[in-house]
Coordinates of C-alpha atoms in Angstrom, one line a residue:
Q1 CA 103.0 95.8 96.3
V2 CA 106.3 95.2 98.0
Q3 CA 107.9 92.0 98.9
L4 CA 110.8 91.1 101.1
V5 CA 112.1 87.4 100.8
E6 CA 114.9 86.2 103.2
S7 CA 117.4 83.3 102.3
G8 CA 120.2 82.0 103.7
G9 CA 119.0 80.6 107.0
G10 CA 119.9 76.8 108.2
L11 CA 121.4 74.5 110.8
V12 CA 125.2 75.6 111.8
Q13 CA 127.3 74.2 114.6
P14 CA 128.3 76.7 117.5
G15 CA 131.3 78.9 116.5
G16 CA 130.1 78.7 112.8
S17 CA 129.0 81.3 110.2
L18 CA 126.1 81.9 108.3
R19 CA 125.2 84.7 106.0
L20 CA 121.3 85.8 105.5
S21 CA 120.0 87.9 102.6
C22 CA 117.1 89.9 101.9
A23 CA 115.6 91.2 98.7
A24 CA 112.8 93.8 98.2
S25 CA 111.1 94.0 95.2
G26 CA 107.8 95.2 93.7
S27 CA 106.5 98.8 93.5
I28 CA 109.5 100.4 95.0
F29 CA 110.2 104.3 94.7
R30 CA 113.1 104.3 97.5
V31 CA 114.2 101.8 99.9
N32 CA 114.8 103.9 103.1
H33 CA 115.8 101.7 106.3
M34 CA 116.3 98.0 106.3
G35 CA 117.2 95.4 109.0
W36 CA 116.9 92.3 110.6
Y37 CA 115.1 91.1 113.7
R38 CA 114.6 87.6 115.2
Q39 CA 112.2 85.8 117.6
A40 CA 113.0 83.0 119.6
P41 CA 110.5 80.5 120.9
G42 CA 108.6 82.3 124.3
K43 CA 110.6 85.5 123.5
E44 CA 109.8 88.8 122.0
R45 CA 111.0 89.8 118.7
E46 CA 114.2 91.9 119.1
L47 CA 116.4 94.0 116.9
V48 CA 119.5 92.4 115.5
A49 CA 120.8 95.1 113.1
R50 CA 119.8 97.7 110.8
I51 CA 121.1 100.2 108.3
S52 CA 119.6 103.3 107.0
G53 CA 119.7 104.4 103.3
E54 CA 122.9 106.4 104.2
G55 CA 124.6 103.3 105.4
I56 CA 124.5 104.2 109.1
K57 CA 124.4 100.8 111.1
D58 CA 122.8 99.6 114.3
Y59 CA 123.3 96.4 116.1
G60 CA 121.6 94.8 119.0
E61 CA 123.8 94.3 122.0
S62 CA 123.9 90.8 121.9
V63 CA 125.5 90.6 118.3
K64 CA 127.8 93.5 118.5
G65 CA 131.2 92.4 117.1
R66 CA 130.0 89.0 115.8
F67 CA 127.4 90.3 113.1
A68 CA 127.5 92.5 110.2
I69 CA 124.9 94.1 108.3
S70 CA 125.3 95.4 104.5
R71 CA 123.3 96.4 101.8
D72 CA 123.4 96.8 97.9
N73 CA 121.5 99.6 96.9
A74 CA 121.3 98.9 93.5
E75 CA 119.7 95.2 94.1
N76 CA 117.4 96.6 97.0
T77 CA 119.2 93.7 99.0
I78 CA 120.5 93.8 102.5
Y79 CA 122.9 90.9 103.9
L80 CA 123.8 89.7 107.4
Q81 CA 127.0 87.9 108.1
M82 CA 126.9 86.2 111.2
N83 CA 130.1 85.0 113.0
S84 CA 130.8 82.9 115.9
L85 CA 127.1 81.8 116.2
N86 CA 126.2 80.3 119.6
P87 CA 122.9 78.4 120.5
E88 CA 121.4 81.7 121.9
D89 CA 121.2 83.1 117.9
T90 CA 118.9 80.5 117.4
A91 CA 115.4 82.0 116.2
V92 CA 113.6 83.0 113.2
Y93 CA 115.1 85.8 111.4
Y94 CA 112.8 88.4 109.8
C95 CA 113.5 90.9 107.3
N96 CA 112.2 94.4 107.9
G97 CA 112.0 97.4 105.6
F98 CA 110.5 101.0 105.4
I99 CA 109.9 101.5 101.9
T100 CA 108.5 104.4 99.9
T101 CA 106.3 102.8 97.0
R102 CA 105.8 104.4 93.6
A103 CA 102.5 105.6 95.0
L104 CA 104.6 107.6 97.4
L105 CA 103.3 105.8 100.0
M106 CA 105.6 104.9 103.0
S107 CA 105.1 101.7 105.0
T108 CA 106.8 98.8 106.8
Y109 CA 107.1 95.7 105.5
W110 CA 108.2 92.5 107.0
G111 CA 109.3 89.3 105.1
R112 CA 108.1 85.7 105.8
G113 CA 111.2 84.9 108.1
T114 CA 114.0 82.2 107.7
Q115 CA 115.1 79.8 110.6
V116 CA 118.5 79.9 111.9
T117 CA 119.4 77.0 114.4
V118 CA 122.8 76.7 116.0
S119 CA 123.4 73.2 117.4
S120 CA 126.0 70.7 117.5

């Protein structure tokens, strides 16, 4: 089994910053790409940012220049530094990982999500 656990969400004022973390654990052979998605009430889940095993990064249009994704391969952990937050960033943020298990099975895993609320 593989688990993804997010942390770092919360309430922040417009213009503020937050840093999210997501740690993958369990029967892991290799962590391939990982990323962050978000879902606001009444909206579809959308890509925020993702990073490949080689460190190639991809961002959603609405967060380019404000958010930065990084990863610690030794710890199977990714981070999302979010700056210049605005109310439109309010959503549940989900960690996503495409992981090869020790049984050499490749699957996509999701965390339970962490709430980010941007409000004054």
